[in-house]
Amino acid sequence: MSTDPKFEFLCRMGDNALVLGHRVSEWCGTAPVLEEDIALANMALDLIGQTQLWLGMAGEVEGAGRDADKLAFHRDVWDFRNVLLVEQPNGDFGQTMMRQFLFDAWHLAQLTALIDSSDKEIAAIAEKSAKEVTYHLERSSDTVIGLGDGTEESHRRMQAALDLLWPYVGEMFLGDDVDAAMKDAGIAPDPAILRAGYDQLVGDTLAAATLTKPEDDFAHRGGKSGARHSEHLGHMLTQMQWLQRAYPDATW
Amino acid sequence: MVKPSPHSPHSRPAPAPVPGVVRDTAPRGAALAENPTLETVWAWLSAIPDPEIPAISLTDLGIIRDVAWDGDTLVVTITPTYSGCPATSIINLDIEMALRDHGIENLDLKRQLSPPWTTDWMSDTGRAKLESYGIAPPRPAGGPQHCPHCKSTAVERISQFGSTPCKAQWRCQDCREPFDYFKCI
């Protein structure tokens, strides 16, 4: 795999959208009510659309003849660069929406910062995506508040989801060599600078949802570097990549 | 979303000819002596319906950002509505087929992401057509002005999302009809 930091960075953006998009699409046909089913499918569609833009550009930057489809379907788990949060299983509907909220809040901050990127193509993709993600965050934060401050049962489930997923939040703000190279080139922000705004927004939302943020900020890591994905991603890829694994290069 | 069937890989609801076939068998406009004016090209484009909301045209929707001649190549710049909208590739196909039918031989379809598409670019005609089709047009206030059927202002949101990426589901509290609202972005 290429070690060009810009390629790595674009894979991170694309893989976050791809893996979460696929996870959310797993709800298609099985969500609690029809409206939520449609909403989840629509959000998955937005994320897959964004994936095509990011991974399409990654393929061009790499210059090795791989397009978005090749990158999505012909890489194995160790080549994926998504954060651990997005590959976590759906759990119940509340857990899915908590994962969505924790990601959306970071995603929108990241995309908003990327609109000022020195790379005009990255800025254009970010500007387009930010509009869609603004809408996602509006919905996921409303749902987290509605369920957190809902019935005793929904509150219990949302608190359990938060406790389960919080250790995956920190990775989004941990920088490494790729991030440093992107920052030096004016392409992307230092991940750490997004943390204060995130904590503010998440804190306000969780307070409105009557949920308690875990005190321990321990963070699992290894997703965005690809060094150590959780066991869940490989299982997900066997489903997502099934057709291309069984019939390589099959097309419509 | 269009789902190709095993029997007819390119079949779709609208009776559009299949690309490839149109080139070989359908009567084509004679080769053009000179480049048609941009006005003419815009008029052709305004006759192409949106594949998912055929009541409005592509120019009503405001997704054609530019039309220009680069020598003898016609360059049409298109901006996507939503990044994952499956209609985008059908739209490109429809534009290509329509322009080739009008005799355009050298065509370049360009994708432009920035500035991103906004419902502000939808024409007033488009808004009126949407409403008479039963879809409440987008408004900066974030919700429909009234029910597109009975015009009651007593409306409520059912879901932030709807049958296509560009729509949300609302309901009229008077006539009780559910309806689509074209999201404002």
Coordinates of N, CA, C and O in Angstrom, one line a residue, chain A residues 131, chain B residues 60-62 65 116-124 127 138-140 182-185:
Chain A
K131 N -23.0 19.8 3.9 CA -24.4 20.0 3.8 C -25.2 18.8 4.2 O -26.2 18.9 5.0
Chain B
D60 N -35.1 23.3 -14.4 CA -36.0 23.7 -13.3 C -35.2 23.4 -11.9 O -35.3 24.1 -11.0
L61 N -34.6 22.2 -11.9 CA -34.0 21.7 -10.7 C -32.7 22.5 -10.4 O -32.3 22.6 -9.2
G62 N -32.2 23.2 -11.4 CA -31.0 24.1 -11.2 C -29.7 23.3 -11.1 O -28.7 23.8 -10.5
R65 N -25.1 23.8 -14.4 CA -24.4 25.0 -14.0 C -23.8 25.8 -15.2 O -23.7 27.0 -15.0
P116 N -21.6 23.9 -3.9 CA -22.6 22.8 -3.9 C -24.0 23.2 -4.2 O -24.4 24.3 -3.9
W117 N -24.7 22.3 -4.8 CA -26.1 22.5 -5.2 C -26.9 23.0 -4.0 O -26.8 22.5 -2.9
T118 N -27.8 24.0 -4.3 CA -28.7 24.4 -3.3 C -30.1 24.5 -3.9 O -30.2 24.8 -5.1
T119 N -31.1 24.3 -3.1 CA -32.5 24.4 -3.6 C -32.8 25.9 -4.0 O -33.8 26.1 -4.6
D120 N -31.9 26.8 -3.6 CA -32.1 28.2 -4.1 C -32.1 28.3 -5.6 O -32.6 29.3 -6.2
W121 N -31.4 27.4 -6.2 CA -31.2 27.4 -7.6 C -32.4 26.8 -8.4 O -32.4 26.8 -9.6
M122 N -33.4 26.3 -7.7 CA -34.6 25.8 -8.3 C -35.4 27.0 -8.8 O -35.6 28.0 -8.2
S123 N -35.9 26.8 -10.1 CA -36.6 27.9 -10.7 C -38.0 28.1 -10.1 O -38.5 27.1 -9.5
D124 N -38.6 29.3 -10.3 CA -39.9 29.5 -9.8 C -40.9 28.6 -10.5 O -41.9 28.1 -9.9
R127 N -40.7 25.3 -8.9 CA -41.4 25.2 -7.6 C -42.9 25.0 -7.8 O -43.6 24.2 -7.1
P138 N -39.3 23.5 -1.7 CA -38.4 23.8 -0.5 C -38.6 25.3 -0.1 O -38.9 26.2 -0.9
R139 N -38.5 25.5 1.2 CA -38.5 26.9 1.7 C -37.4 27.0 2.7 O -37.2 26.1 3.6
P140 N -36.8 28.2 2.8 CA -35.7 28.5 3.7 C -36.2 28.3 5.2 O -35.4 28.0 6.1
F182 N -39.9 18.8 -0.4 CA -38.6 18.9 -1.0 C -37.7 19.6 -0.1 O -37.9 20.8 0.2
K183 N -36.7 18.9 0.5 CA -35.8 19.4 1.5 C -35.1 20.7 1.0 O -34.7 20.7 -0.1
C184 N -34.9 21.6 1.9 CA -34.2 22.9 1.6 C -32.8 22.7 2.0 O -32.4 22.5 3.1
I185 N -31.9 22.7 1.0 CA -30.4 22.6 1.4 C -29.7 23.7 0.6 O -30.1 24.3 -0.3

